[in-house]
PDB file of C-alpha atoms in Angstrom:
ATOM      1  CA  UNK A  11     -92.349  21.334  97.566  1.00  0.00           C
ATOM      2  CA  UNK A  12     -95.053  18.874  97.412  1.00  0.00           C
ATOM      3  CA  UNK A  13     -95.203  15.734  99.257  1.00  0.00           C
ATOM      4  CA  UNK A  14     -97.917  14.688  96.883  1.00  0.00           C
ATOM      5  CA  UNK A  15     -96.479  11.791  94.370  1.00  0.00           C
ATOM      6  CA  UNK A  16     -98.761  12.368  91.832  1.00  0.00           C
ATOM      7  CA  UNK A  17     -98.190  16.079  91.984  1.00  0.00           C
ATOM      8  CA  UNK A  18     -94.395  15.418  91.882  1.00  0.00           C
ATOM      9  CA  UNK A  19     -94.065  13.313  88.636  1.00  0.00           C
ATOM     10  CA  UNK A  20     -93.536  14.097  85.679  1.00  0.00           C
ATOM     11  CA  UNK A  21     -95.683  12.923  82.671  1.00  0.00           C
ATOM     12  CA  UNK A  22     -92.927   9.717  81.988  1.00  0.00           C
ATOM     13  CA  UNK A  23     -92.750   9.145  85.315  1.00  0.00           C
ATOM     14  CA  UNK A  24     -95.187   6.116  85.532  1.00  0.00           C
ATOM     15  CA  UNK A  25     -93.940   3.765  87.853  1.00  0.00           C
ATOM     16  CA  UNK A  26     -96.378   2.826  90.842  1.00  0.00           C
ATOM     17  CA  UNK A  27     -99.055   4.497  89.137  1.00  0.00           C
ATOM     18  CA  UNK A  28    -102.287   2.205  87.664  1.00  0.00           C
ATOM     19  CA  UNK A  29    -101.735   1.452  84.114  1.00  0.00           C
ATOM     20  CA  UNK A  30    -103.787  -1.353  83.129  1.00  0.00           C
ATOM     21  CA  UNK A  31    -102.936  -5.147  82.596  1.00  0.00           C
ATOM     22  CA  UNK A  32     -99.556  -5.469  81.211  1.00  0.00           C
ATOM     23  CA  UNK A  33     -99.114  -7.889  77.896  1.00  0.00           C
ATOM     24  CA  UNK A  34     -96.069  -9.787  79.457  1.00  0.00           C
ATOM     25  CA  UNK A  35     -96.550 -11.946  75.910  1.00  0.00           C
ATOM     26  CA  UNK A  36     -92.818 -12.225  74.024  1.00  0.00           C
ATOM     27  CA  UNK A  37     -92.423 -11.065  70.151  1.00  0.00           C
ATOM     28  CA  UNK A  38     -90.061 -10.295  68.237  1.00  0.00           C
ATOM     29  CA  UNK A  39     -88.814  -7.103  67.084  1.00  0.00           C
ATOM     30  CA  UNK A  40     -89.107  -5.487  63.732  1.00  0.00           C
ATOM     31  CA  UNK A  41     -85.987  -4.475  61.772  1.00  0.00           C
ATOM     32  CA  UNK A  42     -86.399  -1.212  62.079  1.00  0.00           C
ATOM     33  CA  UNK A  43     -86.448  -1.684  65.995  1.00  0.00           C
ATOM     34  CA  UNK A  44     -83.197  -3.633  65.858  1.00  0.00           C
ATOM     35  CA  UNK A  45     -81.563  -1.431  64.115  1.00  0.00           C
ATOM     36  CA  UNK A  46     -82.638   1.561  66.216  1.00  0.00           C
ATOM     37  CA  UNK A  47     -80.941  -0.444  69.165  1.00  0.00           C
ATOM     38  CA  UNK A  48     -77.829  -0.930  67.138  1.00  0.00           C
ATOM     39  CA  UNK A  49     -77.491   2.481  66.394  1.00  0.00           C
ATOM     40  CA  UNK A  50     -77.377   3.236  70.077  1.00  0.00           C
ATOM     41  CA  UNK A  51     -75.050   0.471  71.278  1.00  0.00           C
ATOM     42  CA  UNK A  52     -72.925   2.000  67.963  1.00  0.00           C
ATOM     43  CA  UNK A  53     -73.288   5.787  69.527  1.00  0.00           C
ATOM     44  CA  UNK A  54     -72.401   5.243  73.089  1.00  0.00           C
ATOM     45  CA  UNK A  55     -69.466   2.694  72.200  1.00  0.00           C
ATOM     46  CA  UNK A  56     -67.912   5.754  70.508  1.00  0.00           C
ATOM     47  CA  UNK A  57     -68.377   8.254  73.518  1.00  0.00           C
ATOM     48  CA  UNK A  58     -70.992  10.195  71.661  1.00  0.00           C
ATOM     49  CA  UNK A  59     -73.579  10.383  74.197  1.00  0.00           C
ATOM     50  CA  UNK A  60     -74.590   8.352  77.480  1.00  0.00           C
ATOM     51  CA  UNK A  61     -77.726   5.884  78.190  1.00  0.00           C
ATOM     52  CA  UNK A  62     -78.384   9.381  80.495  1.00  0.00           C
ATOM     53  CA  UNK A  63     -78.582  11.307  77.248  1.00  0.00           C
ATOM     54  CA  UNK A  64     -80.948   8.894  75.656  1.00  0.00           C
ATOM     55  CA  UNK A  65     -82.741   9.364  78.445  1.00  0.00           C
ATOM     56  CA  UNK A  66     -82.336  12.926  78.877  1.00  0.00           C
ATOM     57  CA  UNK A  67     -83.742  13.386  75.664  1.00  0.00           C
ATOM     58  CA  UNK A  68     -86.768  10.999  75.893  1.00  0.00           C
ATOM     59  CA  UNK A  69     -88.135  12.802  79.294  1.00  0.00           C
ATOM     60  CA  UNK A  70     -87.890  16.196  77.634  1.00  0.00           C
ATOM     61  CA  UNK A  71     -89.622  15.092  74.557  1.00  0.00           C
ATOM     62  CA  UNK A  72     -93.050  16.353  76.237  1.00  0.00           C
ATOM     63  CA  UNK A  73     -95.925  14.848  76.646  1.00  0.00           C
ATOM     64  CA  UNK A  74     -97.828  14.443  73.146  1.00  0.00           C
ATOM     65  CA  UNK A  75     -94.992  13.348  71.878  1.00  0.00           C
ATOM     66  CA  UNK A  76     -94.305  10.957  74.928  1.00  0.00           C
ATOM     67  CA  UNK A  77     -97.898   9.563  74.351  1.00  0.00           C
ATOM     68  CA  UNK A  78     -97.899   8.786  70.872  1.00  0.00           C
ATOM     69  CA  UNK A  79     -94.787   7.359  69.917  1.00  0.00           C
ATOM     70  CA  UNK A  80     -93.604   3.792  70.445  1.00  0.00           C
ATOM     71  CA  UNK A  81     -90.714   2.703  72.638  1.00  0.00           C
ATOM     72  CA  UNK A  82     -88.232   2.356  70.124  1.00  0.00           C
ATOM     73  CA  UNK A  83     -89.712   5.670  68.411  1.00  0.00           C
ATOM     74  CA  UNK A  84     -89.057   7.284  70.960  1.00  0.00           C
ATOM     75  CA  UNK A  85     -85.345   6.292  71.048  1.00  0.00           C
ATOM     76  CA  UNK A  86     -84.889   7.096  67.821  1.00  0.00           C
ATOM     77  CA  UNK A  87     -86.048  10.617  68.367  1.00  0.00           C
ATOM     78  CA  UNK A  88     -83.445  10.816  71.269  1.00  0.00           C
ATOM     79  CA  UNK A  89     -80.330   8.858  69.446  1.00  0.00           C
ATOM     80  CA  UNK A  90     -80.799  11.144  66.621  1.00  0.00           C
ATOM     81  CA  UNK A  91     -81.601  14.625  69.038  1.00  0.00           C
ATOM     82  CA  UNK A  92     -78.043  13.426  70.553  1.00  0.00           C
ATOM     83  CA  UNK A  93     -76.004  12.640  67.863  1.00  0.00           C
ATOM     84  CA  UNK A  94     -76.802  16.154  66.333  1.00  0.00           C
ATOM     85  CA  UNK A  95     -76.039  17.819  69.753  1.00  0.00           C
ATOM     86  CA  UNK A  96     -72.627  15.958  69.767  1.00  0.00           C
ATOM     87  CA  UNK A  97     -72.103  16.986  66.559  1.00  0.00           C
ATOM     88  CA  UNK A  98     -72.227  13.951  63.998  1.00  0.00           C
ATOM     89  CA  UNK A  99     -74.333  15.414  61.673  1.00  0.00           C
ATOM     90  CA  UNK A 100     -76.923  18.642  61.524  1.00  0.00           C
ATOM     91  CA  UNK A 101     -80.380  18.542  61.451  1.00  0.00           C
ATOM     92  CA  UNK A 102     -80.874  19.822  57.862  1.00  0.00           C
ATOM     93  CA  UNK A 103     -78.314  16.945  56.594  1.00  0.00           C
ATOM     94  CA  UNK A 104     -80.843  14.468  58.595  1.00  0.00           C
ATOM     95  CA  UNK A 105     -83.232  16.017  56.800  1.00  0.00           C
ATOM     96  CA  UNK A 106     -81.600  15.331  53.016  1.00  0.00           C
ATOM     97  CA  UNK A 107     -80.957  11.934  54.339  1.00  0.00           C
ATOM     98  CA  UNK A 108     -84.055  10.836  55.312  1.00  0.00           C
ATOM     99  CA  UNK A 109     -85.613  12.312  52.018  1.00  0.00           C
ATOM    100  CA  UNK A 110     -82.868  10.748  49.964  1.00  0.00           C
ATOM    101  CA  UNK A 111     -84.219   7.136  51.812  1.00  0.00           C
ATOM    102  CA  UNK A 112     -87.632   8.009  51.202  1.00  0.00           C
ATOM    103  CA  UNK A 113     -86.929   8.806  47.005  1.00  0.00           C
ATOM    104  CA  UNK A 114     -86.086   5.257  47.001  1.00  0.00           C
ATOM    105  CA  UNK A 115     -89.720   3.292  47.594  1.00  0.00           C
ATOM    106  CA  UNK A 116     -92.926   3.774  49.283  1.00  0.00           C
ATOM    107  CA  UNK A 117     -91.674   0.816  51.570  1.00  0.00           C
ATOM    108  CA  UNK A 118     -89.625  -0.059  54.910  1.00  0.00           C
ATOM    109  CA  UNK A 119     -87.948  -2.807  52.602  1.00  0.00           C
ATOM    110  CA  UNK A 120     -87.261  -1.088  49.198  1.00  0.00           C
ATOM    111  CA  UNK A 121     -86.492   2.421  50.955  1.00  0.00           C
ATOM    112  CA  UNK A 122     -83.904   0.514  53.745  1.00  0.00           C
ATOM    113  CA  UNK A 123     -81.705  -1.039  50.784  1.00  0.00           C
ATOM    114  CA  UNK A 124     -78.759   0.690  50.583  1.00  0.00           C
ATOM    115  CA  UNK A 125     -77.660   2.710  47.167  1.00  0.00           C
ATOM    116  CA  UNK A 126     -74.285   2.070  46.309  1.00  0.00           C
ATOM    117  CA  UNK A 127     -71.652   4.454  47.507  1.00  0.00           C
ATOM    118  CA  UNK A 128     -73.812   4.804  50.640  1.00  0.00           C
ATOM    119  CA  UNK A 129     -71.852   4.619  53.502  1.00  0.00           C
TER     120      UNK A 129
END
């Protein structure tokens, strides 16, 4: 086993490392974001995975993904990745769903209003 840190980590594993100045500036968070984190406070409420799945899921995402995908991208890629290993719903009904959103506009705000008889 190496003693090396940097030969130890793995590609999430950033902390101690250089990384630059860090924008400590607040903002707010976009809709989508908000409702990304609601979705996850929803999902572990309910038992159906852990704040170690979510996390589970975002280390073994690998690297290019890891790299090119926002925070909050990155947790939806996990909340969904555990919700359809515990079973809530498959991948090819995540699929139809997100393709039923998308029929509905060309943008976040006409595409996230609801249809009626959506649940």
């Amino acid at each position: 086993m190496s003693t090396d840190p940097e030969k130890t980590l793995r590609y999430h594993d950033m902390g101690g490392l250089e990384a630059g100045p860090v924008d400590l500036s607040e903002h707010d968070y976009a809709l989508w974001e908000k409702r990304v984190d609601a979705l996850m406070v929803l999902s572990t409420s309910r038992g159906l995975f852990t704040v170690d799945g979510l996390r589970r899921a975002i280390e073994d995402m690998g690297p290019d993904a890891y790299e090119t995908m926002s925070y909050y991208e990155r947790w939806i890629y996990s909340v969904n990745r555990n919700l359809i290993e515990a079973g809530a719903y498959t991948a090819d009904e995540l699929a139809a769903r997100l393709q039923a959103v998308a029929a509905r506009g060309a943008d976040y705000a006409t595409c996230s209003l609801a249809e009626p008889g959506d649940a």
